[in-house]
mmCIF file of C-alpha atoms in Angstrom:
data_model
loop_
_atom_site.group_PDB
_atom_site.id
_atom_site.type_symbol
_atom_site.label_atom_id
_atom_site.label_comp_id
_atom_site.label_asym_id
_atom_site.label_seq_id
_atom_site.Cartn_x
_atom_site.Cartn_y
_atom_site.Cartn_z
ATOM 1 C CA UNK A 1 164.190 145.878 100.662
ATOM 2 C CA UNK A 2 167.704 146.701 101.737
ATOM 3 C CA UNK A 3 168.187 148.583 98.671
ATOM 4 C CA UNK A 4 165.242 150.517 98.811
ATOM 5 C CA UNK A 5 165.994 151.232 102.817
ATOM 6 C CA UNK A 6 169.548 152.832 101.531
ATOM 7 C CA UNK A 7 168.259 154.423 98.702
ATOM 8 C CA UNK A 8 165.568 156.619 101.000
ATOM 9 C CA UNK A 9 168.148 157.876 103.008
ATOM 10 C CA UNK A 10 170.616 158.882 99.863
ATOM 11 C CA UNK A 11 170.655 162.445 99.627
ATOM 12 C CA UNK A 12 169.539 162.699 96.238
ATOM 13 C CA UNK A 13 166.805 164.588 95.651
ATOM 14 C CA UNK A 14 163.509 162.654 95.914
ATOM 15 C CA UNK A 15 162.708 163.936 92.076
ATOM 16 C CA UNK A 16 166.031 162.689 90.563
ATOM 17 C CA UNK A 17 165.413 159.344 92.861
ATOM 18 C CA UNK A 18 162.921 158.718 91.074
ATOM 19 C CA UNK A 19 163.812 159.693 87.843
ATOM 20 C CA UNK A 20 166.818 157.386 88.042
ATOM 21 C CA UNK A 21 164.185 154.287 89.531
ATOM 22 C CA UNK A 22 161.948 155.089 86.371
ATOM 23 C CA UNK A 23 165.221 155.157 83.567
ATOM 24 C CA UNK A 24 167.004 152.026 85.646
ATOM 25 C CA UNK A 25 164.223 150.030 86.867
ATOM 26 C CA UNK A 26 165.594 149.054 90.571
ATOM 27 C CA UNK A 27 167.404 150.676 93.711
ATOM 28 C CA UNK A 28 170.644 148.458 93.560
ATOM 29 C CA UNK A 29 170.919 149.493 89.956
ATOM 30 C CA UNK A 30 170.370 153.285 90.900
ATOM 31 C CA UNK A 31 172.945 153.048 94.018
ATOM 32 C CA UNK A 32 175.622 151.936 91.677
ATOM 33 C CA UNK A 33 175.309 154.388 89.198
ATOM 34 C CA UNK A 34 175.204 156.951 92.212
ATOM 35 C CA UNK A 35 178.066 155.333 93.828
ATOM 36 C CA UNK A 36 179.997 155.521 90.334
ATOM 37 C CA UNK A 37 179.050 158.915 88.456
ATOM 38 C CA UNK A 38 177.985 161.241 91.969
ATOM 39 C CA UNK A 39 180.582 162.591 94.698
ATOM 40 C CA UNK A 40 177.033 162.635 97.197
ATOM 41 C CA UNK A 41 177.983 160.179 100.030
ATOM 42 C CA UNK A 42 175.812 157.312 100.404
ATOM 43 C CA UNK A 43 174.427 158.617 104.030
ATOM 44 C CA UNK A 44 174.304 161.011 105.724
ATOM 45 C CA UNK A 45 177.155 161.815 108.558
ATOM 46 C CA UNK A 46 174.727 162.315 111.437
ATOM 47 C CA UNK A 47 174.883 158.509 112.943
ATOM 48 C CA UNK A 48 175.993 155.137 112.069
ATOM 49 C CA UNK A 49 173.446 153.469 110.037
ATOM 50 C CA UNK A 50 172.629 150.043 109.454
ATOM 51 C CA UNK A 51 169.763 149.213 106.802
ATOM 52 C CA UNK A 52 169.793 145.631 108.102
ATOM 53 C CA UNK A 53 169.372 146.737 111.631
ATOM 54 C CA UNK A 54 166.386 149.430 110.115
ATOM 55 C CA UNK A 55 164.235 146.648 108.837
ATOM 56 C CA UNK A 56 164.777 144.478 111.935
ATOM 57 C CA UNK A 57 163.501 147.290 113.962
ATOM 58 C CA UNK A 58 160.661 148.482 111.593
ATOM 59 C CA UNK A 59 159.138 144.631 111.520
ATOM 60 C CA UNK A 60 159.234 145.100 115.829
ATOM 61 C CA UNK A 61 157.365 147.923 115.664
ATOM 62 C CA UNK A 62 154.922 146.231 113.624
ATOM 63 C CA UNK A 63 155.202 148.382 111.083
ATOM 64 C CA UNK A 64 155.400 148.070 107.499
ATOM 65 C CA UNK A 65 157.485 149.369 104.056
ATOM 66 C CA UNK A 66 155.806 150.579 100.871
ATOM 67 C CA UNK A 67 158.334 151.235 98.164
ATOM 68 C CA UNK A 68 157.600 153.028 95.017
ATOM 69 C CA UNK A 69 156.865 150.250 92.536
ATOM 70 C CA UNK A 70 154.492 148.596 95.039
ATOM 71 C CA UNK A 71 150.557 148.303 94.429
ATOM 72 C CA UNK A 72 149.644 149.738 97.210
ATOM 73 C CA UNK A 73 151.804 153.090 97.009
ATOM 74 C CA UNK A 74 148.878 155.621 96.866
ATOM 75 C CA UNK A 75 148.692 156.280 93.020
ATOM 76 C CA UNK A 76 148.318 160.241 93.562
ATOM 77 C CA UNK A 77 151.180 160.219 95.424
ATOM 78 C CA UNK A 78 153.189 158.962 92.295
ATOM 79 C CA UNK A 79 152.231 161.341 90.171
ATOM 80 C CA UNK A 80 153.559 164.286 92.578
ATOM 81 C CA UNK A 81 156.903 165.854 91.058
ATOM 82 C CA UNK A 82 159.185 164.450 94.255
ATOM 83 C CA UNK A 83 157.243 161.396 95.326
ATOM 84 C CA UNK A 84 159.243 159.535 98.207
ATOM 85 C CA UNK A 85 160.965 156.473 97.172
ATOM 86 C CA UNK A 86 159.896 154.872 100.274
ATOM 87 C CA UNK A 87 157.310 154.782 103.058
ATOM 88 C CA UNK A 88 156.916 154.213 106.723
ATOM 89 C CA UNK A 89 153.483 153.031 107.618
ATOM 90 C CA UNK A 90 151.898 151.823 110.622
ATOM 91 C CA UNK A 91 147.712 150.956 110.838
ATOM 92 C CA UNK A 92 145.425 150.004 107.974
ATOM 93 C CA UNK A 93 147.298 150.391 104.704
ATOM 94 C CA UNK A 94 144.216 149.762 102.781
ATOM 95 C CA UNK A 95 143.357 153.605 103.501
ATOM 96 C CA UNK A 96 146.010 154.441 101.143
ATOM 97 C CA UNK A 97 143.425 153.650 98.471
ATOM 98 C CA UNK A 98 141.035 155.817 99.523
ATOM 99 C CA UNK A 99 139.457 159.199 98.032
ATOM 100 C CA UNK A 100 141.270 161.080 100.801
ATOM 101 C CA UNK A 101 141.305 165.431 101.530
ATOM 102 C CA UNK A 102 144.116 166.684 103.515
ATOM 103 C CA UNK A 103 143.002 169.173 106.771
ATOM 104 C CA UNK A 104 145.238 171.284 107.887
ATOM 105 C CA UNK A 105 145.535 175.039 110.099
ATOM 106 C CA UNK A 106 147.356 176.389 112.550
ATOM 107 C CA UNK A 107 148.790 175.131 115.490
ATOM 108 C CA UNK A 108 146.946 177.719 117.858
ATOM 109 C CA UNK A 109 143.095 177.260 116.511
ATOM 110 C CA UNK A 110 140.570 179.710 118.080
ATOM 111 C CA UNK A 111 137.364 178.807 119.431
ATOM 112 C CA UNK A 112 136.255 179.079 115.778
ATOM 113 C CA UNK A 113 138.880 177.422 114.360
ATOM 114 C CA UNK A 114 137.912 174.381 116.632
ATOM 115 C CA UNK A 115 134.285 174.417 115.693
ATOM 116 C CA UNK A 116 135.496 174.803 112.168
ATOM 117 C CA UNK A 117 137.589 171.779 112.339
ATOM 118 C CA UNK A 118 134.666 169.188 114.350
ATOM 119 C CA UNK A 119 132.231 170.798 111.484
ATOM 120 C CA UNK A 120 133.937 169.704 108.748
ATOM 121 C CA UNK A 121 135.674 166.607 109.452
ATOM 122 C CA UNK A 122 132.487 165.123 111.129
ATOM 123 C CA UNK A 123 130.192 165.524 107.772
ATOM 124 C CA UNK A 124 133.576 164.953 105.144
ATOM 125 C CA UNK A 125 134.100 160.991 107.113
ATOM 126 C CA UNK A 126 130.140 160.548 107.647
ATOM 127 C CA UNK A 127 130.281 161.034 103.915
ATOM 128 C CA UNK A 128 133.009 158.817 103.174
ATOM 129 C CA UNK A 129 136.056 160.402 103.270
ATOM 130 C CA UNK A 130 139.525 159.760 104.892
ATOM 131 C CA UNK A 131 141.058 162.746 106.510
ATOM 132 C CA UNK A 132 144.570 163.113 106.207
ATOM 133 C CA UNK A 133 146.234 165.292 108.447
ATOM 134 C CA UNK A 134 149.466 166.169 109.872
ATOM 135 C CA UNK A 135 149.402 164.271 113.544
ATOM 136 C CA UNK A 136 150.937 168.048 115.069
ATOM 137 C CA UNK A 137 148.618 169.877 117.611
ATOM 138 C CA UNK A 138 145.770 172.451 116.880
ATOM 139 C CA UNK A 139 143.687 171.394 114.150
ATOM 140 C CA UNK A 140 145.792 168.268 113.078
ATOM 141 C CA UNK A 141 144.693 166.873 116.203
ATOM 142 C CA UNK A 142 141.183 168.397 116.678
ATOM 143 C CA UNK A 143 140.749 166.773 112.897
ATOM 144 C CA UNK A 144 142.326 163.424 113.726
ATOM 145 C CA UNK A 145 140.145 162.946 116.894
ATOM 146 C CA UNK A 146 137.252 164.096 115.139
ATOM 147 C CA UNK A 147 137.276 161.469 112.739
ATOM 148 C CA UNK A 148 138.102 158.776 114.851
ATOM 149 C CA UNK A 149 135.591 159.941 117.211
ATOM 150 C CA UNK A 150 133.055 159.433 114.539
ATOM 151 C CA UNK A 151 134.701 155.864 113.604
ATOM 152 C CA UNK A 152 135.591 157.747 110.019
ATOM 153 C CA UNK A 153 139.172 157.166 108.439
ATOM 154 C CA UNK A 154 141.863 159.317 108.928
ATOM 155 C CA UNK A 155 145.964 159.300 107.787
ATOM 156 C CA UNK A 156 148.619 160.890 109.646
ATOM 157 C CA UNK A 157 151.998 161.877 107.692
ATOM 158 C CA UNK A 158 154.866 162.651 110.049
ATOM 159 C CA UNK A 159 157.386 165.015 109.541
ATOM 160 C CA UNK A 160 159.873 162.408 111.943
ATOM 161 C CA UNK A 161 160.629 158.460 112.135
ATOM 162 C CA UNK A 162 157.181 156.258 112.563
ATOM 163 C CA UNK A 163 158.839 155.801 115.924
ATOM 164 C CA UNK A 164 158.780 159.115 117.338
ATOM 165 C CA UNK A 165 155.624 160.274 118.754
ATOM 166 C CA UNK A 166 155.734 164.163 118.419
ATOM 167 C CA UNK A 167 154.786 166.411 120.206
ATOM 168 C CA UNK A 168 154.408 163.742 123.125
ATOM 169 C CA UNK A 169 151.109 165.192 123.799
ATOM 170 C CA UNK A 170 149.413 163.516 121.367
ATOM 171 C CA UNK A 171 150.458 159.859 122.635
ATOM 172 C CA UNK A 172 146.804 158.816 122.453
ATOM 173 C CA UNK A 173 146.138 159.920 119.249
ATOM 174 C CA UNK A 174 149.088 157.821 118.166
ATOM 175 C CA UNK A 175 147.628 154.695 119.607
ATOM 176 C CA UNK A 176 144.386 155.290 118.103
ATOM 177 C CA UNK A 177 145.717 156.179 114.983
ATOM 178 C CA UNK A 178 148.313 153.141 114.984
ATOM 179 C CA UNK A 179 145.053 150.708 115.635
ATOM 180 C CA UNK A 180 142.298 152.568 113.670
ATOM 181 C CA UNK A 181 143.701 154.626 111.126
ATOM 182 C CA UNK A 182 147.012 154.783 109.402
ATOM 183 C CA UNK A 183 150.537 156.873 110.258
ATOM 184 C CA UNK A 184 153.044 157.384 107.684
ATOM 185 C CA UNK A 185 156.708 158.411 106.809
ATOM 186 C CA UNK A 186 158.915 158.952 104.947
ATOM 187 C CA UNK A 187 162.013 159.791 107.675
ATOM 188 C CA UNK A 188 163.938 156.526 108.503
ATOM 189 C CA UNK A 189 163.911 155.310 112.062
ATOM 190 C CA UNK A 190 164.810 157.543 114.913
ATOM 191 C CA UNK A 191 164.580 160.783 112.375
ATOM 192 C CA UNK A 192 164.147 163.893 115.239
ATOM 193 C CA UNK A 193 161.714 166.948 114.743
ATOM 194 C CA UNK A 194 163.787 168.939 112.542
ATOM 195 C CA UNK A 195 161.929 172.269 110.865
ATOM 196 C CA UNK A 196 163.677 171.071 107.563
ATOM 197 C CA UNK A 197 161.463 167.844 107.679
ATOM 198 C CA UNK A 198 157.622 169.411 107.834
ATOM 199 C CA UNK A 199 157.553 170.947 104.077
ATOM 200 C CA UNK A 200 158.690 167.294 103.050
ATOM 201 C CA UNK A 201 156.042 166.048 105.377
ATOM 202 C CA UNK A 202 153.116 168.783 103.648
ATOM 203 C CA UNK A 203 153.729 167.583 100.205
ATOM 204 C CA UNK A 204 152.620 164.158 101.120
ATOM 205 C CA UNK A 205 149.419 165.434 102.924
ATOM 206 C CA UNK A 206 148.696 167.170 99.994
ATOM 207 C CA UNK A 207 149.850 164.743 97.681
ATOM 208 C CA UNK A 208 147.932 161.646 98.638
ATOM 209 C CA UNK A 209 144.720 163.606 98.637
ATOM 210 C CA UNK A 210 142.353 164.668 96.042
ATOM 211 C CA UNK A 211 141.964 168.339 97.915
ATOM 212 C CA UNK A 212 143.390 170.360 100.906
ATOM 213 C CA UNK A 213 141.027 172.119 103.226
ATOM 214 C CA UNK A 214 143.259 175.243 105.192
ATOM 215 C CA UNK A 215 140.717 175.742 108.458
ATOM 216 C CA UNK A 216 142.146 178.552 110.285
ATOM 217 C CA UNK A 217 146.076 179.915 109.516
ATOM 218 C CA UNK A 218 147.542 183.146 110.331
ATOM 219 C CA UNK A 219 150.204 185.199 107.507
ATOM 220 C CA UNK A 220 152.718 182.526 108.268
ATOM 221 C CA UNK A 221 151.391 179.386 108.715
ATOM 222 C CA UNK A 222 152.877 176.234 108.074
ATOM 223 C CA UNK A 223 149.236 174.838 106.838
ATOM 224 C CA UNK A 224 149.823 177.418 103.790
ATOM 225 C CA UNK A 225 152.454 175.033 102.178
ATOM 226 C CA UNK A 226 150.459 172.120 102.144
ATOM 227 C CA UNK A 227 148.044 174.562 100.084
ATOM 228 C CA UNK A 228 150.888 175.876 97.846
ATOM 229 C CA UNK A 229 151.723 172.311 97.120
ATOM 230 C CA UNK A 230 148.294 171.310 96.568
ATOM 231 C CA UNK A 231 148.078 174.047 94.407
ATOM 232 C CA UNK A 232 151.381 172.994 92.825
ATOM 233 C CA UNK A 233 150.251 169.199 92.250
ATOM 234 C CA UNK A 234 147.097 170.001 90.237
ATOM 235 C CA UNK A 235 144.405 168.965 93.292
ATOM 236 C CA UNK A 236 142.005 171.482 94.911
ATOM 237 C CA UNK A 237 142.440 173.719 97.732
ATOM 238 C CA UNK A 238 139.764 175.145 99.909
ATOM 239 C CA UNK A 239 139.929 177.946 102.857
ATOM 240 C CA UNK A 240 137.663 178.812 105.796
ATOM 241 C CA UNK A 241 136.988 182.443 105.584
ATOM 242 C CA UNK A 242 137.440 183.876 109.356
ATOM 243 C CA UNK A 243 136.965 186.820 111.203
ATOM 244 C CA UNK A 244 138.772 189.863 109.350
ATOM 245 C CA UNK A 245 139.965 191.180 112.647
ATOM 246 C CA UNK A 246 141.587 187.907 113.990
ATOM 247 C CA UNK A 247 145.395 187.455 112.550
ATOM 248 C CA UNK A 248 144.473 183.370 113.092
ATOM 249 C CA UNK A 249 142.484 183.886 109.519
ATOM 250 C CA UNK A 250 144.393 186.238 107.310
ATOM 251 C CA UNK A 251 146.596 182.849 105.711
ATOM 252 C CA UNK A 252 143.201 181.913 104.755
ATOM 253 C CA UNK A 253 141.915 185.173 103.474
ATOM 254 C CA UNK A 254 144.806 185.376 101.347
ATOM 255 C CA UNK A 255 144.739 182.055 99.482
ATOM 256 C CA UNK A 256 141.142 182.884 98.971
ATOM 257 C CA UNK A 257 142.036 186.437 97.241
ATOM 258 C CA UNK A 258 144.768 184.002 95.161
ATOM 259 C CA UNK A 259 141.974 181.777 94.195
ATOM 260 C CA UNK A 260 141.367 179.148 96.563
ATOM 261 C CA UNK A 261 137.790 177.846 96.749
ATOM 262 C CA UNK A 262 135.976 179.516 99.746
ATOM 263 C CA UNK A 263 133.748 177.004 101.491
ATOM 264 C CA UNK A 264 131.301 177.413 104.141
ATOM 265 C CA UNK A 265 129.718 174.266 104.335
ATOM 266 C CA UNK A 266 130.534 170.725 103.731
ATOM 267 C CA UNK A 267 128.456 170.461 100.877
ATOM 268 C CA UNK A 268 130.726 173.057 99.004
ATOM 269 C CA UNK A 269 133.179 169.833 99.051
ATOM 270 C CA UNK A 270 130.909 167.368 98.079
ATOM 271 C CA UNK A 271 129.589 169.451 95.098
ATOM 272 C CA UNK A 272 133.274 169.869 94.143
ATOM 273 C CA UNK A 273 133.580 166.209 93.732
ATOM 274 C CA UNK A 274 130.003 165.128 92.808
ATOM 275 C CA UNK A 275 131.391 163.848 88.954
ATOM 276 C CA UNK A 276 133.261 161.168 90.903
ATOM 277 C CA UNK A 277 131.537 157.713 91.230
ATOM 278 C CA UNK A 278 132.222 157.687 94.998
ATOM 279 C CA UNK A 279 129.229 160.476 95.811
ATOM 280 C CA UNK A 280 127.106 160.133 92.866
ATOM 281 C CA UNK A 281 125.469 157.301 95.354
ATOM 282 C CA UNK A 282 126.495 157.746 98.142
ATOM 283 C CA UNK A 283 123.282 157.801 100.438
ATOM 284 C CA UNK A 284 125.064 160.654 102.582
ATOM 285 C CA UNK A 285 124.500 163.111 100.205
ATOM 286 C CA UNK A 286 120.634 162.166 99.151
ATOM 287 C CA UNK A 287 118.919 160.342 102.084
ATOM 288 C CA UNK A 288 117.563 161.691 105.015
ATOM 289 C CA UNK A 289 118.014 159.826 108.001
ATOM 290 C CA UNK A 290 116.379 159.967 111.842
ATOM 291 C CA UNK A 291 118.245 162.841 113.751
ATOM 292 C CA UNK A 292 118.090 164.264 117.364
ATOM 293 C CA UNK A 293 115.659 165.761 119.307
ATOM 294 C CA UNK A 294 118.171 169.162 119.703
ATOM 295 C CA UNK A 295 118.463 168.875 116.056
ATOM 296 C CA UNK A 296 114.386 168.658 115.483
ATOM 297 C CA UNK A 297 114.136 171.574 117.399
ATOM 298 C CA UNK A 298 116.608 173.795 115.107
ATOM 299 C CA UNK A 299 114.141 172.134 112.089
ATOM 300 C CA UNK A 300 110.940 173.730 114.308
ATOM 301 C CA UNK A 301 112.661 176.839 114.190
ATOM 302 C CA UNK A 302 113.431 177.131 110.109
ATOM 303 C CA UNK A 303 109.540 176.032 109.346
ATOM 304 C CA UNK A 304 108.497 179.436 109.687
ATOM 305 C CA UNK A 305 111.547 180.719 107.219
ATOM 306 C CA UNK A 306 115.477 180.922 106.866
ATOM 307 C CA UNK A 307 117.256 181.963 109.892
ATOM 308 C CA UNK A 308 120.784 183.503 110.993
ATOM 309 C CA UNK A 309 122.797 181.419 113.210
ATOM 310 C CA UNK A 310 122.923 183.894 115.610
ATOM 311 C CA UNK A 311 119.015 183.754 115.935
ATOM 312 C CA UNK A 312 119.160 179.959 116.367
ATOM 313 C CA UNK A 313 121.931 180.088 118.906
ATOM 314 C CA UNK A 314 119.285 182.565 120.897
ATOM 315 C CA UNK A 315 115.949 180.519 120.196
ATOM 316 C CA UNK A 316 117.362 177.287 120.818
ATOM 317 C CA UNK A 317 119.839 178.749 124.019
ATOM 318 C CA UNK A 318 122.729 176.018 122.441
ATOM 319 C CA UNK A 319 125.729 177.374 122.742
ATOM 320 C CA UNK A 320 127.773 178.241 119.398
ATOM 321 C CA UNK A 321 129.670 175.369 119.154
ATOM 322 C CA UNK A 322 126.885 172.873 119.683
ATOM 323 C CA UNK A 323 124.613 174.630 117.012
ATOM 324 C CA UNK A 324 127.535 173.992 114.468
ATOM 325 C CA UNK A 325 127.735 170.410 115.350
ATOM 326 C CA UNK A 326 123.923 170.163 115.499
ATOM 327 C CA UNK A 327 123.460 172.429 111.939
ATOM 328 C CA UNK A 328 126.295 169.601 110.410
ATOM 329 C CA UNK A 329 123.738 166.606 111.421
ATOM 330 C CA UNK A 330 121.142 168.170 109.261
ATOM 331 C CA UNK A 331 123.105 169.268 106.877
ATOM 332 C CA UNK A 332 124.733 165.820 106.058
ATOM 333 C CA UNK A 333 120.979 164.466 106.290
ATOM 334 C CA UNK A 334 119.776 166.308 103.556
ATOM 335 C CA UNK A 335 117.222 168.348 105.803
ATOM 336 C CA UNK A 336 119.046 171.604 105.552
ATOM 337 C CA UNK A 337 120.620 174.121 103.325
ATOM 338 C CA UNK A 338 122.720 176.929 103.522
ATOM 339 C CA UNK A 339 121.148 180.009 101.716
ATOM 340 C CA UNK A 340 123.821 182.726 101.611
ATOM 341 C CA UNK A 341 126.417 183.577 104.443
ATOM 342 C CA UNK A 342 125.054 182.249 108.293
ATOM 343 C CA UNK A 343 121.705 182.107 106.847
ATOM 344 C CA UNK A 344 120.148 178.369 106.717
ATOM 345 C CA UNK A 345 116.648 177.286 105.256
ATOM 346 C CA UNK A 346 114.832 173.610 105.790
ATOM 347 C CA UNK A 347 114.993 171.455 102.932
ATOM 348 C CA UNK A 348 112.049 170.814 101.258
#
């Protein structure tokens, strides 16, 4: 494993790393080629480094390595164009496995982003799916809470060391996420928020899941190159359309005018995916289960025809939010469907 620990902090690029792992078949092998045909140094200058003293400290943490010729390196992952040659994980590694879709958006959600962000993740884990997200605040955290809130799986990829909790304001998520869900890295030990790192960090969100879902960005959002990568690695990409006079959706407008798959429901996710063996029975998507008594009385409403969600938010006196939570219930019961904009019809 020491190896592997010294070969993850060469400064080869990840791509040729694991070109050379592929053509020589083991990281002491690829070191000494490096070390004979390369002028790269081995580390970089920033600190003193010890790999011996890095695995000590990773098995205190009660943490764990995944290299890149393990089973349980997420297979999508591999097949990205600069994989990481090794990972830092803490939590259930199992989730690795899992039919995963990243969720990303801006660190400054709106009210609507918010809403956005509880609507989707709570139907997406109800039906089966791990979120991955990016453990920062805004809607990485309003989609990792979500999701653990509803005892659904979720991944965090870190764009430091395992050890650093960043921004410090999410310290419970952490803790939740270290016993419930999963938190990964690539960065050794001790790695600092550097802006350099979170690219690196997006193309594993994207890259261990199936699709990436942009909530709510502005023109320069970080969440828009986890979509370019997504893009970039063959997988799907969705976006939230937004208001057109709030700057906090034009990143989404425009990957949706370059071709990203606008979504205004959960379902538009599900249908996307509905070839795969994982939904074709799952009972999330074709039972219909017992639901509230608020959510019976948006039901009473839609007997006598479709109605706006505007019209429900005044007949029912919920406030927006709620409705959107409430309108996800029946939605991911199979007692309601979305007709054409903010318009939604009862299921027959």
């Amino acid at each position: 494993m020491i190896s592997w620990i010294e070969l993850s902090r060469h400064p080869l690029k990840a791509s040729d790393k694991v070109k050379l792992l592929r053509e020589l078949g083991d990281p002491a092998s690829v070191l000494e080629y490096l070390d004979k045909e390369t002028q790269l140094p081995l580390f970089t200058p920033d600190h003193v480094y010890n790999p011996e003293e890095e695995l000590t400290r990773v098995k205190s943490l009660g943490a764990e390595l995944i290299t890149y010729f393990d089973n349980d390196y997420p297979e999508l992952l591999r097949e990205i164009f600069d994989p990481p040659v090794l990972l830092y994980i803490k939590g259930d590694r199992t989730l690795l496995q899992n039919f995963s879709i990243g969720i990303v958006g801006t660190r400054k959600p709106t009210e609507y982003g918010v809403s956005a962000t509880h609507y989707f993740v709570e139907a997406l884990v109800t039906g089966g799916i791990t979120i991955t997200s990016g453990l920062a605040i805004g809607c990485d955290a309003v989609a990792h809470q979500t999701a653990l809130m509803k005892s659904g799986k979720t991944i965090g990829v870190l764009g430091t060391g395992i050890d650093k909790i960043y921004p410090s304001s999410n310290r419970r998520i952490f803790q939740k996420m270290y016993e419930s869900g999963l938190v990964i890295s690539e960065f050794s030990l001790g790695t600092p928020s550097l802006p350099r790192n979170f690219p690196l960090r997006n193309r594993i969100i994207s890259g261990i899941s199936h699709g990436t879902l942009v909530i709510e960005a502005g023109d320069w959002s970080g969440s828009l190159i986890t979509a370019y990568n997504s893009l970039n690695q063959g997988r799907e990409v969705f976006a939230v359309p937004g208001n057109i006079f709030s700057g906090m959706s034009k990143g989404c407008h425009r990957l949706i005018q370059q071709g990203a798959k606008l979504i205004t429901s959960p379902q538009d996710v599900f249908e996307e995916f509905e070839h795969l063996d994982i939904f074709k029975c799952n009972p999330v998507c074709h039972s219909k289960k017992e639901i509230s008594s608020d959510a019976r009385a948006i039901l009473n409403i839609l007997e006598s025809g479709p109605a706006e969600f505007d019209d429900i938010c005044t007949k029912t006196n919920f406030q927006p939010g709620y409705v959107l939570g409430l309108l996800t219930e029946l939605e991911i019961n199979n007692y309601l469907l979305k007709i054409d904009g903010s318009s939604y019809g009862k299921k027959e």
